[in-house]
């Protein structure tokens, strides 16, 4: 099992999509502690977790990893949900494209489950309006 | 007197309801084990409610089937889509499950559970802790709840619940 290949299969298209926006929106992945210095700056956090590495079957063990993907969009609080929802749409489009990608003979084959959310929150103490979606994923590394 | 087929159907309905209760207890135990564990309040605050039937009792970890509400074995009750809803009754549940930002303070005591992150706090999410010599601590990995639900853990517990229920009834 190649965890890094799975992570890359999820992270790369999302990073490309947010970097392609004008202006580009900063994206932070797991184990990166930096956040934009200006607390009201919008940004995206993408977290990938692994739940199962393989699934034993009657005949063999299939290297189907399973896990969860959480995308949080941070936009300025008190300005309505529009900007947050625009960025969420960018993420959802990427996820739907991933699901429509045909299986190849090499690389990582990825399928996502239903997308939960978005849910929105804005706590008293925090400067951001946070939109959040999550989904399950199943991945097989073919090479 | 009920026919043999009628008794069989009723027995099956009982097993279905029993499976749901066993699965709920399994899931509550999993959530208590996977989630943050500081003083134990969060782990001991999982409750299974049955919509239209009644509230589960406030129990504590480890949970058993007795901590879930009795489910009627009528055809209507068995056909109900949502049999049990598991909730955490603490007022900081959303923050503890990494579903919302929050404000975290050190209670001044050591946690009962293992510390998985320690350092300086830099953000408003529960696990926004970077390396450093700060006192911020976290006792469950980031997104533990979503990982449990989406990563295969909950499906496994559902299967266990069914297996236990049918093994005990037969």
Tab-separated table of C-alpha atoms in Angstrom:
chain	number	residue	atom	x	y	z
A	1	UNK	CA	0.000	0.000	0.000
A	2	UNK	CA	1.301	3.387	-0.970
A	3	UNK	CA	-0.204	5.916	1.400
A	4	UNK	CA	1.599	8.796	-0.221
A	5	UNK	CA	0.169	7.953	-3.647
A	6	UNK	CA	-3.336	7.933	-2.193
A	7	UNK	CA	-2.781	11.224	-0.437
A	8	UNK	CA	-1.407	12.747	-3.633
A	9	UNK	CA	-4.371	11.520	-5.653
A	10	UNK	CA	-6.684	13.474	-3.385
A	11	UNK	CA	-4.534	16.495	-2.591
A	12	UNK	CA	-3.068	17.363	-5.995
A	13	UNK	CA	-6.299	18.096	-7.878
A	14	UNK	CA	-7.649	20.138	-4.964
A	15	UNK	CA	-4.411	22.114	-4.680
A	16	UNK	CA	-4.402	22.765	-8.424
A	17	UNK	CA	-7.988	23.962	-8.357
A	18	UNK	CA	-7.486	26.429	-5.504
A	19	UNK	CA	-4.159	27.631	-6.922
A	20	UNK	CA	-5.873	28.302	-10.245
A	21	UNK	CA	-8.332	30.737	-8.724
A	22	UNK	CA	-7.620	34.442	-9.068
A	23	UNK	CA	-6.386	35.313	-6.543
A	24	UNK	CA	-5.106	31.899	-5.519
A	25	UNK	CA	-6.440	30.651	-2.205
A	26	UNK	CA	-3.853	29.213	0.221
A	27	UNK	CA	-4.323	25.533	0.976
A	28	UNK	CA	-2.987	23.800	4.074
A	29	UNK	CA	-2.696	20.043	4.382
A	30	UNK	CA	-2.056	17.704	7.292
A	31	UNK	CA	0.929	18.397	9.513
A	32	UNK	CA	1.344	21.929	8.230
A	33	UNK	CA	0.839	24.287	11.091
A	34	UNK	CA	1.044	27.589	9.282
A	35	UNK	CA	-2.047	29.704	8.820
A	36	UNK	CA	-2.131	33.089	7.065
A	37	UNK	CA	-0.733	35.832	9.295
A	38	UNK	CA	-3.724	38.092	8.731
A	39	UNK	CA	-6.429	36.293	10.656
A	40	UNK	CA	-9.244	37.289	8.338
A	41	UNK	CA	-7.460	36.026	5.220
A	42	UNK	CA	-9.417	33.273	3.539
A	43	UNK	CA	-7.830	29.880	3.277
A	44	UNK	CA	-8.585	26.181	2.881
A	45	UNK	CA	-7.665	23.248	5.082
A	46	UNK	CA	-7.692	19.743	3.702
A	47	UNK	CA	-7.299	16.776	6.019
A	48	UNK	CA	-7.062	13.160	4.971
A	49	UNK	CA	-7.343	10.292	7.407
A	50	UNK	CA	-6.954	6.558	6.916
A	51	UNK	CA	-9.419	4.138	8.455
A	52	UNK	CA	-8.631	0.767	6.883
A	53	UNK	CA	-5.591	-0.264	4.824
A	54	UNK	CA	-6.855	-3.476	3.269
A	55	UNK	CA	-9.947	-5.621	3.118
A	56	UNK	CA	-9.574	-9.388	3.369
A	57	UNK	CA	-11.814	-11.322	1.001
A	58	UNK	CA	-12.513	-15.040	0.654
A	59	UNK	CA	-9.726	-15.524	-1.864
A	60	UNK	CA	-7.169	-12.845	-1.145
A	61	UNK	CA	-6.550	-9.563	0.592
A	62	UNK	CA	-7.482	-6.600	-1.532
A	63	UNK	CA	-5.460	-3.484	-0.948
A	64	UNK	CA	-8.453	-1.220	-0.728
A	65	UNK	CA	-7.652	1.571	1.654
A	66	UNK	CA	-10.532	3.502	3.157
A	67	UNK	CA	-10.628	6.793	4.907
A	68	UNK	CA	-12.127	10.205	5.245
A	69	UNK	CA	-11.513	13.537	3.566
A	70	UNK	CA	-12.439	16.745	5.353
A	71	UNK	CA	-12.352	20.116	3.590
A	72	UNK	CA	-12.770	23.291	5.602
A	73	UNK	CA	-13.114	26.663	3.943
A	74	UNK	CA	-12.282	29.712	6.055
A	75	UNK	CA	-13.636	33.045	4.852
A	76	UNK	CA	-14.167	36.370	6.536
A	77	UNK	CA	-16.923	36.405	9.138
A	78	UNK	CA	-19.832	38.816	8.822
A	79	UNK	CA	-19.834	39.014	5.031
A	80	UNK	CA	-22.433	36.402	4.174
A	81	UNK	CA	-21.961	32.874	2.882
A	82	UNK	CA	-21.468	33.610	-0.828
A	83	UNK	CA	-17.683	33.573	-0.968
A	84	UNK	CA	-17.490	30.496	1.228
A	85	UNK	CA	-19.975	28.661	-0.954
A	86	UNK	CA	-18.091	29.631	-4.105
A	87	UNK	CA	-14.946	28.039	-2.714
A	88	UNK	CA	-16.908	24.998	-1.544
A	89	UNK	CA	-18.211	24.597	-5.075
A	90	UNK	CA	-14.616	24.543	-6.345
A	91	UNK	CA	-13.860	21.680	-3.964
A	92	UNK	CA	-17.035	19.750	-4.768
A	93	UNK	CA	-16.346	20.035	-8.510
A	94	UNK	CA	-12.909	18.506	-7.988
A	95	UNK	CA	-14.373	15.657	-5.956
A	96	UNK	CA	-17.029	14.952	-8.570
A	97	UNK	CA	-14.382	14.965	-11.293
A	98	UNK	CA	-12.359	12.454	-9.289
A	99	UNK	CA	-15.385	10.181	-9.153
A	100	UNK	CA	-15.830	10.437	-12.906
A	101	UNK	CA	-12.226	9.500	-13.702
A	102	UNK	CA	-12.062	6.162	-15.461
A	103	UNK	CA	-10.016	3.317	-14.011
A	104	UNK	CA	-6.588	2.945	-15.558
A	105	UNK	CA	-4.068	0.124	-15.407
A	106	UNK	CA	-1.571	2.074	-13.337
A	107	UNK	CA	-1.610	4.735	-10.671
A	108	UNK	CA	-4.245	5.113	-7.978
A	109	UNK	CA	-7.892	4.312	-8.509
A	110	UNK	CA	-10.035	6.449	-6.249
A	111	UNK	CA	-13.732	6.578	-5.554
A	112	UNK	CA	-15.459	8.910	-3.139
A	113	UNK	CA	-18.636	8.343	-1.173
A	114	UNK	CA	-21.456	10.784	-0.616
A	115	UNK	CA	-20.376	14.283	0.226
A	116	UNK	CA	-21.739	15.348	3.604
A	117	UNK	CA	-22.528	18.997	4.105
A	118	UNK	CA	-21.774	21.741	3.728
A	119	UNK	CA	-22.195	22.766	7.323
A	120	UNK	CA	-21.352	26.291	8.364
A	121	UNK	CA	-20.182	27.670	11.658
A	122	UNK	CA	-18.931	30.958	13.001
A	123	UNK	CA	-18.038	30.956	16.651
A	124	UNK	CA	-17.801	34.093	18.791
A	125	UNK	CA	-14.097	33.771	19.395
A	126	UNK	CA	-12.970	33.022	15.851
A	127	UNK	CA	-12.571	35.553	13.025
A	128	UNK	CA	-13.742	33.208	10.275
A	129	UNK	CA	-16.911	31.820	8.812
A	130	UNK	CA	-16.167	28.138	8.289
A	131	UNK	CA	-17.772	25.941	5.654
A	132	UNK	CA	-17.120	22.248	5.934
A	133	UNK	CA	-17.711	19.167	3.821
A	134	UNK	CA	-16.543	15.628	4.357
A	135	UNK	CA	-16.684	12.390	2.455
A	136	UNK	CA	-15.420	8.852	2.564
A	137	UNK	CA	-12.954	7.474	0.031
A	138	UNK	CA	-11.812	4.088	-1.160
A	139	UNK	CA	-8.522	3.807	-3.015
A	140	UNK	CA	-6.566	1.072	-4.706
A	141	UNK	CA	-2.955	1.580	-5.729
A	142	UNK	CA	-2.667	-0.268	-9.026
A	143	UNK	CA	1.091	-0.239	-9.425
B	1	UNK	CA	-52.885	-18.619	19.035
B	2	UNK	CA	-50.332	-17.239	16.594
B	3	UNK	CA	-49.375	-19.393	13.639
B	4	UNK	CA	-45.881	-20.796	13.325
B	5	UNK	CA	-45.191	-18.370	10.483
B	6	UNK	CA	-46.461	-15.504	12.626
B	7	UNK	CA	-44.206	-16.505	15.522
B	8	UNK	CA	-41.257	-16.790	13.164
B	9	UNK	CA	-41.918	-13.316	11.771
B	10	UNK	CA	-42.152	-11.877	15.257
B	11	UNK	CA	-38.899	-13.579	16.250
B	12	UNK	CA	-37.198	-12.073	13.196
B	13	UNK	CA	-38.503	-8.609	14.049
B	14	UNK	CA	-37.187	-8.963	17.597
B	15	UNK	CA	-33.778	-9.913	16.233
B	16	UNK	CA	-33.719	-6.921	13.906
B	17	UNK	CA	-34.506	-4.563	16.791
B	18	UNK	CA	-32.008	-6.313	19.029
B	19	UNK	CA	-29.335	-5.966	16.315
B	20	UNK	CA	-29.955	-2.230	16.150
B	21	UNK	CA	-29.551	-1.910	19.933
B	22	UNK	CA	-26.400	-4.037	20.016
B	23	UNK	CA	-24.933	-2.034	17.143
B	24	UNK	CA	-25.749	1.212	18.957
B	25	UNK	CA	-23.992	0.021	22.105
B	26	UNK	CA	-20.957	-1.060	20.051
B	27	UNK	CA	-20.818	2.307	18.326
B	28	UNK	CA	-21.156	4.240	21.585
B	29	UNK	CA	-18.253	2.250	23.034
B	30	UNK	CA	-16.171	2.879	19.916
B	31	UNK	CA	-16.898	6.596	20.066
B	32	UNK	CA	-15.973	6.718	23.744
B	33	UNK	CA	-12.679	4.953	22.994
B	34	UNK	CA	-11.827	6.955	19.874
B	35	UNK	CA	-12.739	10.404	21.131
B	36	UNK	CA	-10.987	12.837	23.450
B	37	UNK	CA	-10.515	11.649	27.017
B	38	UNK	CA	-9.571	14.272	29.528
B	39	UNK	CA	-11.706	13.977	32.663
B	40	UNK	CA	-14.045	11.379	31.170
B	41	UNK	CA	-17.115	13.590	30.824
B	42	UNK	CA	-17.191	13.441	27.024
B	43	UNK	CA	-16.678	9.659	26.860
B	44	UNK	CA	-19.436	9.165	29.440
B	45	UNK	CA	-21.971	11.363	27.668
B	46	UNK	CA	-23.034	9.236	24.694
B	47	UNK	CA	-26.767	8.539	24.602
B	48	UNK	CA	-28.868	6.520	22.156
B	49	UNK	CA	-32.335	7.978	21.562
B	50	UNK	CA	-35.125	6.225	19.682
B	51	UNK	CA	-37.202	8.749	17.698
B	52	UNK	CA	-40.873	8.230	18.430
B	53	UNK	CA	-40.108	5.736	21.180
B	54	UNK	CA	-38.081	7.403	23.877
B	55	UNK	CA	-34.814	8.750	25.145
B	56	UNK	CA	-31.938	6.496	26.059
B	57	UNK	CA	-30.694	6.643	29.595
B	58	UNK	CA	-27.656	8.660	30.541
B	59	UNK	CA	-25.098	5.969	31.245
B	60	UNK	CA	-21.328	5.815	31.119
B	61	UNK	CA	-18.589	3.940	29.310
B	62	UNK	CA	-18.558	0.965	28.852
B	63	UNK	CA	-22.055	0.991	27.396
B	64	UNK	CA	-24.261	-2.074	27.109
B	65	UNK	CA	-27.510	-2.845	25.332
B	66	UNK	CA	-29.312	-1.896	28.572
B	67	UNK	CA	-28.236	1.692	27.939
B	68	UNK	CA	-30.258	1.809	24.707
B	69	UNK	CA	-34.061	2.220	24.639
B	70	UNK	CA	-36.277	-0.818	24.178
B	71	UNK	CA	-37.563	-0.948	20.613
B	72	UNK	CA	-41.048	-2.329	19.966
B	73	UNK	CA	-41.206	-5.360	17.664
B	74	UNK	CA	-44.273	-4.253	15.732
B	75	UNK	CA	-44.100	-4.227	11.945
B	76	UNK	CA	-44.405	-0.439	11.941
B	77	UNK	CA	-41.564	-0.011	14.426
B	78	UNK	CA	-39.269	-2.400	12.565
B	79	UNK	CA	-39.933	-0.608	9.279
B	80	UNK	CA	-38.953	2.745	10.755
B	81	UNK	CA	-35.931	4.092	8.886
B	82	UNK	CA	-34.235	5.784	11.810
B	83	UNK	CA	-34.311	3.463	14.776
B	84	UNK	CA	-31.697	5.036	17.003
B	85	UNK	CA	-29.882	8.343	17.063
B	86	UNK	CA	-26.638	8.504	19.005
B	87	UNK	CA	-25.787	11.887	20.476
B	88	UNK	CA	-23.247	13.290	22.851
B	89	UNK	CA	-24.917	15.434	25.484
B	90	UNK	CA	-21.989	17.701	26.356
B	91	UNK	CA	-22.350	21.306	25.239
B	92	UNK	CA	-18.906	21.166	23.615
B	93	UNK	CA	-19.590	18.031	21.554
B	94	UNK	CA	-19.254	19.794	18.185
B	95	UNK	CA	-15.810	21.122	19.118
B	96	UNK	CA	-14.720	17.765	20.545
B	97	UNK	CA	-15.748	16.028	17.320
B	98	UNK	CA	-13.787	18.582	15.252
B	99	UNK	CA	-16.974	19.806	13.597
B	100	UNK	CA	-16.645	23.404	14.819
B	101	UNK	CA	-14.018	25.809	15.993
B	102	UNK	CA	-13.863	26.556	19.680
B	103	UNK	CA	-11.963	28.093	22.534
B	104	UNK	CA	-9.800	25.642	24.408
B	105	UNK	CA	-8.300	26.108	27.844
B	106	UNK	CA	-6.024	23.921	29.899
B	107	UNK	CA	-8.102	22.652	32.842
B	108	UNK	CA	-4.960	22.395	34.944
B	109	UNK	CA	-5.176	18.635	35.334
B	110	UNK	CA	-3.589	15.799	33.426
B	111	UNK	CA	-5.776	13.882	30.988
B	112	UNK	CA	-6.940	10.327	31.649
B	113	UNK	CA	-6.304	9.438	27.993
B	114	UNK	CA	-3.059	9.383	26.026
B	115	UNK	CA	-1.766	12.720	24.731
B	116	UNK	CA	-1.490	12.570	20.932
B	117	UNK	CA	-0.475	16.189	20.355
B	118	UNK	CA	1.396	18.596	22.595
B	119	UNK	CA	2.813	22.041	22.006
B	120	UNK	CA	1.706	25.568	21.183
B	121	UNK	CA	-1.857	26.294	20.145
B	122	UNK	CA	-2.065	28.229	16.864
B	123	UNK	CA	-5.696	27.935	15.798
B	124	UNK	CA	-9.274	27.445	16.899
B	125	UNK	CA	-9.741	23.802	15.991
B	126	UNK	CA	-9.202	21.257	18.753
B	127	UNK	CA	-6.025	19.866	17.232
B	128	UNK	CA	-4.474	23.149	16.083
B	129	UNK	CA	-1.359	22.459	18.099
B	130	UNK	CA	2.137	22.787	16.694
B	131	UNK	CA	5.434	21.580	18.043
B	132	UNK	CA	6.935	23.702	20.768
B	133	UNK	CA	7.134	23.837	24.509
B	134	UNK	CA	3.561	25.025	25.063
B	135	UNK	CA	1.090	23.310	27.355
B	136	UNK	CA	-1.664	22.736	24.794
B	137	UNK	CA	-2.551	19.057	24.632
B	138	UNK	CA	-4.931	16.924	22.664
B	139	UNK	CA	-6.079	13.383	23.485
B	140	UNK	CA	-7.594	12.272	20.186
B	141	UNK	CA	-6.305	12.569	16.625
B	142	UNK	CA	-7.691	15.173	14.274
B	143	UNK	CA	-11.015	14.263	12.667
B	144	UNK	CA	-11.334	11.090	14.740
B	145	UNK	CA	-15.139	11.202	14.469
B	146	UNK	CA	-15.326	11.571	10.677
B	147	UNK	CA	-12.667	8.886	10.293
B	148	UNK	CA	-14.713	6.511	12.439
B	149	UNK	CA	-17.891	7.167	10.470
B	150	UNK	CA	-16.348	7.211	6.989
B	151	UNK	CA	-13.255	5.077	7.383
B	152	UNK	CA	-14.908	1.701	7.976
B	153	UNK	CA	-15.019	1.650	11.798
B	154	UNK	CA	-18.734	2.232	12.106
B	155	UNK	CA	-19.590	-0.307	9.414
B	156	UNK	CA	-17.589	-2.890	11.358
B	157	UNK	CA	-19.518	-2.121	14.552
B	158	UNK	CA	-22.836	-2.362	12.736
B	159	UNK	CA	-21.832	-5.812	11.531
B	160	UNK	CA	-20.765	-6.800	15.049
B	161	UNK	CA	-24.108	-5.650	16.427
B	162	UNK	CA	-26.020	-7.847	13.989
B	163	UNK	CA	-23.739	-10.800	14.670
B	164	UNK	CA	-24.118	-10.489	18.453
B	165	UNK	CA	-27.898	-10.096	18.269
B	166	UNK	CA	-28.457	-13.128	16.058
B	167	UNK	CA	-25.936	-15.258	17.967
B	168	UNK	CA	-27.681	-14.534	21.284
B	169	UNK	CA	-31.201	-15.082	20.027
B	170	UNK	CA	-30.421	-18.424	18.369
